[in-house]
Amino acid sequence: MTGKNGKKAEGSSGSSFFTWFMVLALLGVWTSVAVVWFGLVDYDDVLAKAKEFRYNISEVLQGKLGAYDADGDGDFDVEDAKVLLGRCTDLPHLQKEALKEQLRMIHEKIEAKKIAKMALAEVRSIIAKEEAQKQAAREEELKMEATAQKAKERTEAQLQEEVGKRAREEEREKKKEVERREKAKKEKAEKERLTKEKERKEKEKLTKEKEREEKEKTKQGREEKPVKKSQNKKPERSEPSEEETKKKKPKLLNKFDKTIKAEIDAAEKLRKKGKVEDAMRAFEALVEKYPGSPRCRYGKAQSEDDLAEKMRSNDILQRAINTYREAAELPGAPADLVKIALKRRAERQQFLGRMRSALATLEKLVQIFPEDTSLKNDLGVGYLLLGDNKSAKKVYEKVLAEAPEDGFAKVHYGFILKSENKIAESIPFLREGLESGDPGTDDGRFYFHLGDALQRVGDDSAYKWYELGHQRGHFASVWQRSLYNVDGLRAQPWWTPKETGYTDLVKTLERNWRTIRDEALAVMDATSGLFLPEDENLREKGEWGQFTLWQQGRKVDKSCQSVPKTCALMERYPEATGCKRGQIKYSVMHPGTHVWPHTGPTNCRLRMHLGLVIPSQGCRIRCTNETRAWEEGKVLIFDDSFEHEVWQEADRYRLIFIVDVWHPELTQYQRKTLSPI
């Protein structure tokens, strides 16, 4: 810059340099502010480099401007600028304006520096927060990993516990099964012991009778005169006693068969050793070689019978049935062979359910051997199996006319009388038949019916016969007298829903009892003909009707069409709908009805009673020695294989819903394979 005197002004060069330096410095500051303010660079990267470089531009600026410190505070600031401006009053106007501009720029630079510091502090705060968040996230992740590890350890522990629990349950099941088998084995052994004991007593009785006869003969011989030597005659052979005749071995060989006895014995030996296929081939070869031999043909029939049993084949069994007939019809067949072959044929026909064919065989036997009362007894059983009680009754009347002391005929005749509701008349025949001890009389059914008949006439000796039946192994106890049982099942008269394990079924019945009731009432209003009278001869008096939805595990579709909602509810519970030894049905009982004490046929089921219409008083049920009453909307559960009895002494009808379920301890295999009842 040139002064008025034409000389270059002092300090103008230095002042110009300083001005441009300040412009560049302020530009840098404002650029930094812009970068920080608008986030144009990565803060982390900038700070890292700043830390490495460790160069503070503010210190440089302070060093450059320190020369203008007018107030002695160690740095250049606004106060210093004011002092300088106050001192420069004598400067030319242009220089003064330039200085003001420079001071203004310095002021702006300082303000920018403050903003930069604030921005830097904010950046550091954000970075610190992010670091804290990352640290918190890492800690949370570690915490979650620790929690997951603990959960995993707990799961593994639970799994191990579950495995252990299952193993213990399996062990308990195995132990139960072993106990059941042991119990069955002991019961079988006890039964065999009783049988052997009975046989031993009978043998002793026969021996004593024989000894008594021998003594009588000896006594008679001593009284007779001695025979002279010259009369050296053989004594006449005495006729065999009836007992000796029974014990005689049957004659199965005719004259011709005796000539080939060695060959027959060889084949029979194979059969008795259980070599069924070999025996079969041996007898087939003999029949082909000796087609007229009854014994060879009978041996072939026996081998076919054994093979059918082994192979569980009805076709092979039918072949055996035909061969038994062929053996009996061959010319020259011994009478004993004919009798044995035809009896076995009838038995196998009955096994296949061909009752009429079996009856024809038995009738033929009676025609061939009219003096044999045992065959007539078998014929009577054949009629009973067909449900022809009338014909059976005639047969047993003939037998008792010929043999009044025949125990087998007595128990069966008493059974028929009781089925005709001739209760008092049946008792002496049942009692005397059982007391006879004759073969075929020691049967649980006869103890059952004798006790039942005695109960109905008010004779307390019924329980004596029940106890005897229990001792003989026919009943589980005096109270539990079902005849078709599975050993080892839990036995108690009354059950709770929890004990059965069927709590869901019970809850469904109780929640929906009004729906079940209303459908039943609609059926009763529409036609009472759908409710059929009880037909098991269990009522002493009164009216008792039933409407069946499931029978022996089979749905009665026609009935379910009348009560669709009820049947839809029951479809969800196979323990009830699949119970082949039970029923699902409505039961309506009218005032004045009494049901005799009785037991169900099997211990394989439990019976649920849901109250639908229950009078406030007069209706009750007894099971063993405990009596209870129904409630509307509530379920009673009992085991009907125990003795139970019902009274209806109210002023209106009682309506319940009966649901039979499998005994909870039965296995799935048992539920599938048990025969229907």
PDB file of C-alpha atoms in Angstrom, residues 35 167 233 236 278 285 406 433 440 465 517 530 558 561 606 616:
ATOM      1  CA  VAL A  35     -17.912 -31.526   8.545  1.00  0.00           C
ATOM      2  CA  ALA A 167     -37.563 -96.905  32.674  1.00  0.00           C
ATOM      3  CA  LYS A 233     -62.132-176.956  37.436  1.00  0.00           C
ATOM      4  CA  GLU A 236     -65.898-168.928  36.618  1.00  0.00           C
ATOM      5  CA  ASP A 278     -44.183-136.299  10.667  1.00  0.00           C
ATOM      6  CA  ALA A 285     -49.145-143.132   4.094  1.00  0.00           C
ATOM      7  CA  ASP A 406     -76.984-138.199  37.690  1.00  0.00           C
ATOM      8  CA  GLY A 433     -76.009-131.727  41.429  1.00  0.00           C
ATOM      9  CA  GLY A 440     -68.917-131.611  34.723  1.00  0.00           C
ATOM     10  CA  TRP A 465     -72.202-121.356  48.065  1.00  0.00           C
ATOM     11  CA  ARG A 517     -80.849 -85.504  28.678  1.00  0.00           C
ATOM     12  CA  LEU A 530     -87.218 -97.318  21.252  1.00  0.00           C
ATOM     13  CA  LYS A 558     -80.256 -96.317  13.795  1.00  0.00           C
ATOM     14  CA  GLN A 561     -79.782 -90.984  14.273  1.00  0.00           C
ATOM     15  CA  LEU A 606     -66.087-100.202  34.720  1.00  0.00           C
ATOM     16  CA  SER A 616     -85.275 -86.060  45.001  1.00  0.00           C
TER      17      SER A 616
END
